[in-house]
PDB file of N, CA and C in Angstrom:
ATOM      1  N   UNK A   1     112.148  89.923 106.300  1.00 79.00           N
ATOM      2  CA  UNK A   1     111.380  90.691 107.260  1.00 79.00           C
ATOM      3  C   UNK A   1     110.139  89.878 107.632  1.00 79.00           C
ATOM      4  N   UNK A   2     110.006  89.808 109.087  1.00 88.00           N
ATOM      5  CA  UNK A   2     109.143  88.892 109.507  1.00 88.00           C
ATOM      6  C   UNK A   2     107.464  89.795 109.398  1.00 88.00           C
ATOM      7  N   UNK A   3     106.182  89.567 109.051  1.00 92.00           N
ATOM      8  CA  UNK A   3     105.026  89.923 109.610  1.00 92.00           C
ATOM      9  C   UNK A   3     105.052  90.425 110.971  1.00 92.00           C
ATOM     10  N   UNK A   4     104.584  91.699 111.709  1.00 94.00           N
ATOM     11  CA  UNK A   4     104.705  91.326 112.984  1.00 94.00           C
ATOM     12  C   UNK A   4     103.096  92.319 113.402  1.00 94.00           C
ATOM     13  N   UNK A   5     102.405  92.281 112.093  1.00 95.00           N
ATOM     14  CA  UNK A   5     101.156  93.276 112.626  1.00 95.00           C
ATOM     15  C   UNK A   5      99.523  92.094 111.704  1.00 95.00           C
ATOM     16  N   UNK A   6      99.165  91.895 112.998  1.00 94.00           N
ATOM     17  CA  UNK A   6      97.492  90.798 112.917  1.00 94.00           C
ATOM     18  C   UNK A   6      96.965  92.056 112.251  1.00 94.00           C
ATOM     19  N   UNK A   7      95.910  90.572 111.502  1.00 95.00           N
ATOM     20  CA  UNK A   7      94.287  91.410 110.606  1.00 95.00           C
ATOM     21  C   UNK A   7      94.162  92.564 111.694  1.00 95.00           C
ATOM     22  N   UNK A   8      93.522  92.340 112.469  1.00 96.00           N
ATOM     23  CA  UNK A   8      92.695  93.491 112.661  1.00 96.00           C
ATOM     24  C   UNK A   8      93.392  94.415 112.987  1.00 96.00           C
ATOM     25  N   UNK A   9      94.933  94.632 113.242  1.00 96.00           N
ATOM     26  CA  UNK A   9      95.526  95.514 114.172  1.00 96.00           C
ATOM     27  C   UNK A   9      95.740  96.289 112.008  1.00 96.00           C
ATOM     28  N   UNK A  10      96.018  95.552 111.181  1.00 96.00           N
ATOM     29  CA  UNK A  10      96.436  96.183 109.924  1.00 96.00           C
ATOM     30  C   UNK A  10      95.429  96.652 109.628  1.00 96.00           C
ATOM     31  N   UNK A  11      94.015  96.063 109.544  1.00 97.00           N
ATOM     32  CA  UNK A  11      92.592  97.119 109.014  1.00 97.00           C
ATOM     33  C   UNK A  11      92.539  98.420 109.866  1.00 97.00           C
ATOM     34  N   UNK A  12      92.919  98.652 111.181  1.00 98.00           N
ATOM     35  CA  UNK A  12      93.148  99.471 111.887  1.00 98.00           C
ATOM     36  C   UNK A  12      93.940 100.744 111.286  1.00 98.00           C
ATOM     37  N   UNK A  13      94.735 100.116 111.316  1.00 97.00           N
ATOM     38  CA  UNK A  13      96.002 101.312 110.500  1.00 97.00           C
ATOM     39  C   UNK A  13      95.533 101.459 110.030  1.00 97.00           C
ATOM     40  N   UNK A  14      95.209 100.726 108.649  1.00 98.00           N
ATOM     41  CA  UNK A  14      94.774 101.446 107.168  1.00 98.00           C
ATOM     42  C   UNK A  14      93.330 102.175 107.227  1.00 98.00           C
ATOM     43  N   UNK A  15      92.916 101.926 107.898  1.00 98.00           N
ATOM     44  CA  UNK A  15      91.606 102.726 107.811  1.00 98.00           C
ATOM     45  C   UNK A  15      91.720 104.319 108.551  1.00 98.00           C
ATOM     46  N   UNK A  16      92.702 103.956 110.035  1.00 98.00           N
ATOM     47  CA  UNK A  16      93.027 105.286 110.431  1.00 98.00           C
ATOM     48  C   UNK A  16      94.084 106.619 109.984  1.00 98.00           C
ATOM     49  N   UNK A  17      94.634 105.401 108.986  1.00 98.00           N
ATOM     50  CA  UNK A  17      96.099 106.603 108.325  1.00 98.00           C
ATOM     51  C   UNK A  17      94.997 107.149 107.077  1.00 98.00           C
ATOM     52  N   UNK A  18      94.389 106.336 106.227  1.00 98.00           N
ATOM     53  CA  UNK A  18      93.423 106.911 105.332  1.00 98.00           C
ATOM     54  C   UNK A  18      92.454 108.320 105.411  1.00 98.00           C
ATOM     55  N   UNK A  19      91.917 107.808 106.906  1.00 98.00           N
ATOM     56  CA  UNK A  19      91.040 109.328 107.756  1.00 98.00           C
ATOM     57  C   UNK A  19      92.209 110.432 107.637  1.00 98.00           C
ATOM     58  N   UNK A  20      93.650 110.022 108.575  1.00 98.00           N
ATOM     59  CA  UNK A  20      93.896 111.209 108.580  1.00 98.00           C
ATOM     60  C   UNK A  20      94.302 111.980 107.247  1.00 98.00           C
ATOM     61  N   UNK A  21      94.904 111.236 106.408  1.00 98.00           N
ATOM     62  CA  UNK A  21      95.249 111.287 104.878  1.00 98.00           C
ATOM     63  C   UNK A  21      94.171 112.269 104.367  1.00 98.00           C
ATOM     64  N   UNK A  22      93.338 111.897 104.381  1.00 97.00           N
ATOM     65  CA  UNK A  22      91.916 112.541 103.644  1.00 97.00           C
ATOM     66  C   UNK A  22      91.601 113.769 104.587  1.00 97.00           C
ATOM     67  N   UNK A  23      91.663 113.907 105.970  1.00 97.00           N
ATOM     68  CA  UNK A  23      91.218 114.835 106.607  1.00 97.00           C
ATOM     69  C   UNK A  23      92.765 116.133 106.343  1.00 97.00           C
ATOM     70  N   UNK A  24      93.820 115.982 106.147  1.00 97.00           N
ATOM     71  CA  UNK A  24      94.988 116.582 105.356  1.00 97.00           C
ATOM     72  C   UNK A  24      94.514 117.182 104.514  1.00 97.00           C
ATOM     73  N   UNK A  25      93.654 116.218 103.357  1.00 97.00           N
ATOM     74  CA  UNK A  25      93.990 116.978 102.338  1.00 97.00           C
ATOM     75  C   UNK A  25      92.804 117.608 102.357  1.00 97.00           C
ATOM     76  N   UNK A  26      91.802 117.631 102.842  1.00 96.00           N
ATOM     77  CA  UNK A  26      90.772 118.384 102.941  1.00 96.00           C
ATOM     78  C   UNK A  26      90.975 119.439 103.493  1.00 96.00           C
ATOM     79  N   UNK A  27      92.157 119.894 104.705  1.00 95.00           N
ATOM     80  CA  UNK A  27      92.332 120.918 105.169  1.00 95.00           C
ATOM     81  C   UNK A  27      91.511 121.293 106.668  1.00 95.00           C
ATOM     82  N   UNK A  28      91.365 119.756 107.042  1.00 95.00           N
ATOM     83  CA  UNK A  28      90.297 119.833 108.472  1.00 95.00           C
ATOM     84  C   UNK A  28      91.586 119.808 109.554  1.00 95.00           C
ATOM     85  N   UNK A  29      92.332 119.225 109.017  1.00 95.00           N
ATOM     86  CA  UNK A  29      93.282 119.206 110.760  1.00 95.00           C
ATOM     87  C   UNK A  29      94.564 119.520 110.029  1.00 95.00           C
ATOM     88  N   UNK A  30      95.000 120.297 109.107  1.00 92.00           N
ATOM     89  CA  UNK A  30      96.329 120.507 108.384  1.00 92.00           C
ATOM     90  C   UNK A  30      97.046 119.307 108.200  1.00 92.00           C
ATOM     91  N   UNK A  31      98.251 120.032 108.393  1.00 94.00           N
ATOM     92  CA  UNK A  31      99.611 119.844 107.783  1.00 94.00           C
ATOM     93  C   UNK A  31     100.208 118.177 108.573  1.00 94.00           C
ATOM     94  N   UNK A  32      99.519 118.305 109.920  1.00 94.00           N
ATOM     95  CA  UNK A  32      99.550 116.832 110.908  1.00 94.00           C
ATOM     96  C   UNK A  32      98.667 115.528 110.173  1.00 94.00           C
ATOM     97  N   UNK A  33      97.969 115.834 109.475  1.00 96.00           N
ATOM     98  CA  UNK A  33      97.596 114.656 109.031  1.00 96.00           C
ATOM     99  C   UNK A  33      98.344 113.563 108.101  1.00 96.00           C
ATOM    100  N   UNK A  34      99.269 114.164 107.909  1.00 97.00           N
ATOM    101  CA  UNK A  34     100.073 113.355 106.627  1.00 97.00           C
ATOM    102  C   UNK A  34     101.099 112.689 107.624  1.00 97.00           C
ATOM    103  N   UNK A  35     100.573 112.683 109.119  1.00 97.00           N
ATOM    104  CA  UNK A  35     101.484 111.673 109.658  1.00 97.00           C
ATOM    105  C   UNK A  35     100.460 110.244 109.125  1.00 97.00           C
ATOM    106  N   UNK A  36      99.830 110.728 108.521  1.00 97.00           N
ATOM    107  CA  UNK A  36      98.362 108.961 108.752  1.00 97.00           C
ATOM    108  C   UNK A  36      99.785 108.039 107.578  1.00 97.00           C
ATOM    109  N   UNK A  37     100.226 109.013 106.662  1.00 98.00           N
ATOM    110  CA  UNK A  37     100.925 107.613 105.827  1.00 98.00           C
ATOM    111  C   UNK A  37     101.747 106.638 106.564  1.00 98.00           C
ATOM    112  N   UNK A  38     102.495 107.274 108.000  1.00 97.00           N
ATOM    113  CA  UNK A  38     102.659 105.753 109.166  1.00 97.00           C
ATOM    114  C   UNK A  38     101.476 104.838 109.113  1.00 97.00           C
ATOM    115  N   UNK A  39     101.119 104.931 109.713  1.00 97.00           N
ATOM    116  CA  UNK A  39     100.100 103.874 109.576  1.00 97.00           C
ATOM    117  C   UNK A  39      99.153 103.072 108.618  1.00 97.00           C
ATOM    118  N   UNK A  40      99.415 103.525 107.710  1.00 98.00           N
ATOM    119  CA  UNK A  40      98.789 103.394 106.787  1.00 98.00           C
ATOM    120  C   UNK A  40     100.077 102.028 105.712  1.00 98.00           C
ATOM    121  N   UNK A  41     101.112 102.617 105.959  1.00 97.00           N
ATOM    122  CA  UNK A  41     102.497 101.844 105.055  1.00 97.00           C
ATOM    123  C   UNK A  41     102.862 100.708 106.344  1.00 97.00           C
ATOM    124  N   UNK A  42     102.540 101.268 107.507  1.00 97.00           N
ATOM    125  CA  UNK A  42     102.946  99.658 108.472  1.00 97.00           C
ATOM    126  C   UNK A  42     101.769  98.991 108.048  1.00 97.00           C
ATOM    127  N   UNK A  43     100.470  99.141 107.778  1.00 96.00           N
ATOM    128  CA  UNK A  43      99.356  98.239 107.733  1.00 96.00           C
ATOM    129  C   UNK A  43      99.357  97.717 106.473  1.00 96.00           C
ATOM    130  N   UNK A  44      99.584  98.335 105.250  1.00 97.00           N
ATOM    131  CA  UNK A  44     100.280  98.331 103.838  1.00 97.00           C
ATOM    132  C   UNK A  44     101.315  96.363 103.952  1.00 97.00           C
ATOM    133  N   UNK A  45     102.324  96.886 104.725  1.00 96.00           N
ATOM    134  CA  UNK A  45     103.515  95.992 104.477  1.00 96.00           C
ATOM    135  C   UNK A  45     103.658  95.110 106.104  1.00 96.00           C
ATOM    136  N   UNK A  46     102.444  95.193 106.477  1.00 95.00           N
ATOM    137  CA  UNK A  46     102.275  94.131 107.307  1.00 95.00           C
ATOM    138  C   UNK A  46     103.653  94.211 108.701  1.00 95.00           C
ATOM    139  N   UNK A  47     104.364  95.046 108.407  1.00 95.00           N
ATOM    140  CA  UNK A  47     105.034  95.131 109.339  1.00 95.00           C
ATOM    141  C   UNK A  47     105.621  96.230 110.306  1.00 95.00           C
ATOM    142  N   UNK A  48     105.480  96.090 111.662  1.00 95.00           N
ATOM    143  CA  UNK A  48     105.782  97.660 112.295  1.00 95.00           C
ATOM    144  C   UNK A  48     107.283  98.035 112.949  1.00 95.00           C
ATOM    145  N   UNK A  49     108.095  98.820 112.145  1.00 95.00           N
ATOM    146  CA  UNK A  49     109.458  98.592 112.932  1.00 95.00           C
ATOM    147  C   UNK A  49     109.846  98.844 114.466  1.00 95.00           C
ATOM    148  N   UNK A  50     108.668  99.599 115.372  1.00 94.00           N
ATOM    149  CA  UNK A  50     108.808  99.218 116.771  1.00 94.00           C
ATOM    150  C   UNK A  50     108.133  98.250 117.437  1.00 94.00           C
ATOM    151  N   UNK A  51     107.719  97.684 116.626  1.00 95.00           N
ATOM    152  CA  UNK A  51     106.462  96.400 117.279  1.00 95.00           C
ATOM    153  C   UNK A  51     108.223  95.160 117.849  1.00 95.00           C
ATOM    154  N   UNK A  52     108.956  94.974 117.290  1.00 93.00           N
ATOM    155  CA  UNK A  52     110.400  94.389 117.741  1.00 93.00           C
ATOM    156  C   UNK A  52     111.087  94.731 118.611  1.00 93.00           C
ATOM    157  N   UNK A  53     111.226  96.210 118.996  1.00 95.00           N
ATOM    158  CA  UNK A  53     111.998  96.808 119.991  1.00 95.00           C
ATOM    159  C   UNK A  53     110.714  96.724 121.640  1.00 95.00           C
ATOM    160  N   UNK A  54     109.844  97.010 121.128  1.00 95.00           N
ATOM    161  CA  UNK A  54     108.747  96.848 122.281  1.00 95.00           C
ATOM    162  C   UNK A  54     108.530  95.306 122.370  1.00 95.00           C
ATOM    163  N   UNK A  55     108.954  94.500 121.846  1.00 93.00           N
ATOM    164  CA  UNK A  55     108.867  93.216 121.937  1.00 93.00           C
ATOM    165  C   UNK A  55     107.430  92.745 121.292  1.00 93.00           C
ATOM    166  N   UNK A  56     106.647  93.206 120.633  1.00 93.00           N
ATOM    167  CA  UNK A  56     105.172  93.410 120.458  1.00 93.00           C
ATOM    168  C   UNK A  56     104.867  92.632 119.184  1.00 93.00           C
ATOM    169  N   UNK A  57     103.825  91.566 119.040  1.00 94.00           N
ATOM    170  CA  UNK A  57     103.727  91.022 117.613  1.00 94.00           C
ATOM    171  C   UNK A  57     102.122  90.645 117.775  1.00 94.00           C
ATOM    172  N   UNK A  58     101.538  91.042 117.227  1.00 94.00           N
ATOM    173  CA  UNK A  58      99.542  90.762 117.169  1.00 94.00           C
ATOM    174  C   UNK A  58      99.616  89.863 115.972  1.00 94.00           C
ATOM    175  N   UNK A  59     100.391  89.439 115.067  1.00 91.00           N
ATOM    176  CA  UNK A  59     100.388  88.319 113.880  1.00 91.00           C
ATOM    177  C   UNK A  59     100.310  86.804 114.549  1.00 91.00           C
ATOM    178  N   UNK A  60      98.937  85.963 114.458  1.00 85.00           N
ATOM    179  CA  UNK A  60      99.019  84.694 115.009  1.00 85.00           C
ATOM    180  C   UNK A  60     100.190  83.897 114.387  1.00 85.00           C
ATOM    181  N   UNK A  61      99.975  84.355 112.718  1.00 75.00           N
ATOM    182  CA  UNK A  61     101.102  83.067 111.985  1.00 75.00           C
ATOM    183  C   UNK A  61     102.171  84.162 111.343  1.00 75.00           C
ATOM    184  N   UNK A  62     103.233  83.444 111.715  1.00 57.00           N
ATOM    185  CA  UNK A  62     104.282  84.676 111.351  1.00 57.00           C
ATOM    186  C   UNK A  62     104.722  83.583 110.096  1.00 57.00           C
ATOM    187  N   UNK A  63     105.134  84.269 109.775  1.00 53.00           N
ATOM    188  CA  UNK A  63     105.270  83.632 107.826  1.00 53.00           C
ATOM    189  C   UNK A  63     106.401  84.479 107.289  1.00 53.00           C
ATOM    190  N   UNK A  64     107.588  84.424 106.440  1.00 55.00           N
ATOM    191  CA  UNK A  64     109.172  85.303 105.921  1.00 55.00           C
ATOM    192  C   UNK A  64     108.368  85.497 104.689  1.00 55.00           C
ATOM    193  N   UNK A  65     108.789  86.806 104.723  1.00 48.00           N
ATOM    194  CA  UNK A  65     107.781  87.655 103.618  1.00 48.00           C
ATOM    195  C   UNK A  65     109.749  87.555 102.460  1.00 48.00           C
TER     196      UNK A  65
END
């Protein structure tokens, strides 16, 4: 599996799946927040499975994980 998500696009995720994660379990926006673990597991494992079908790759150096 190739890399197909750049630094900043992965600090992104992880910082925004975390908010919603935490705002879940706090009970500020329910039961929708536990979509944040998407983003959070593409930014995790460096890779996004529609970033390929959209043709889409923000990784300068792609590297075989």
């Amino acid at each position: 599996m190739k890399t197909n998500v750049g630094t900043v696009d992965r600090v992104l995720r992880i910082v925004a799946g975390l908010v919603l994660i935490l705002l879940a379990v706090t009970g500020t926006i329910g039961i929708w927040g536990w979509i944040g673990i998407l983003p959070l597991a593409t930014g995790v494992f460096r890779f996004c499975p529609a970033y390929p079908l959209l043709g889409i790759n923000t990784c300068s150096i792609n590297r075989k994980d």
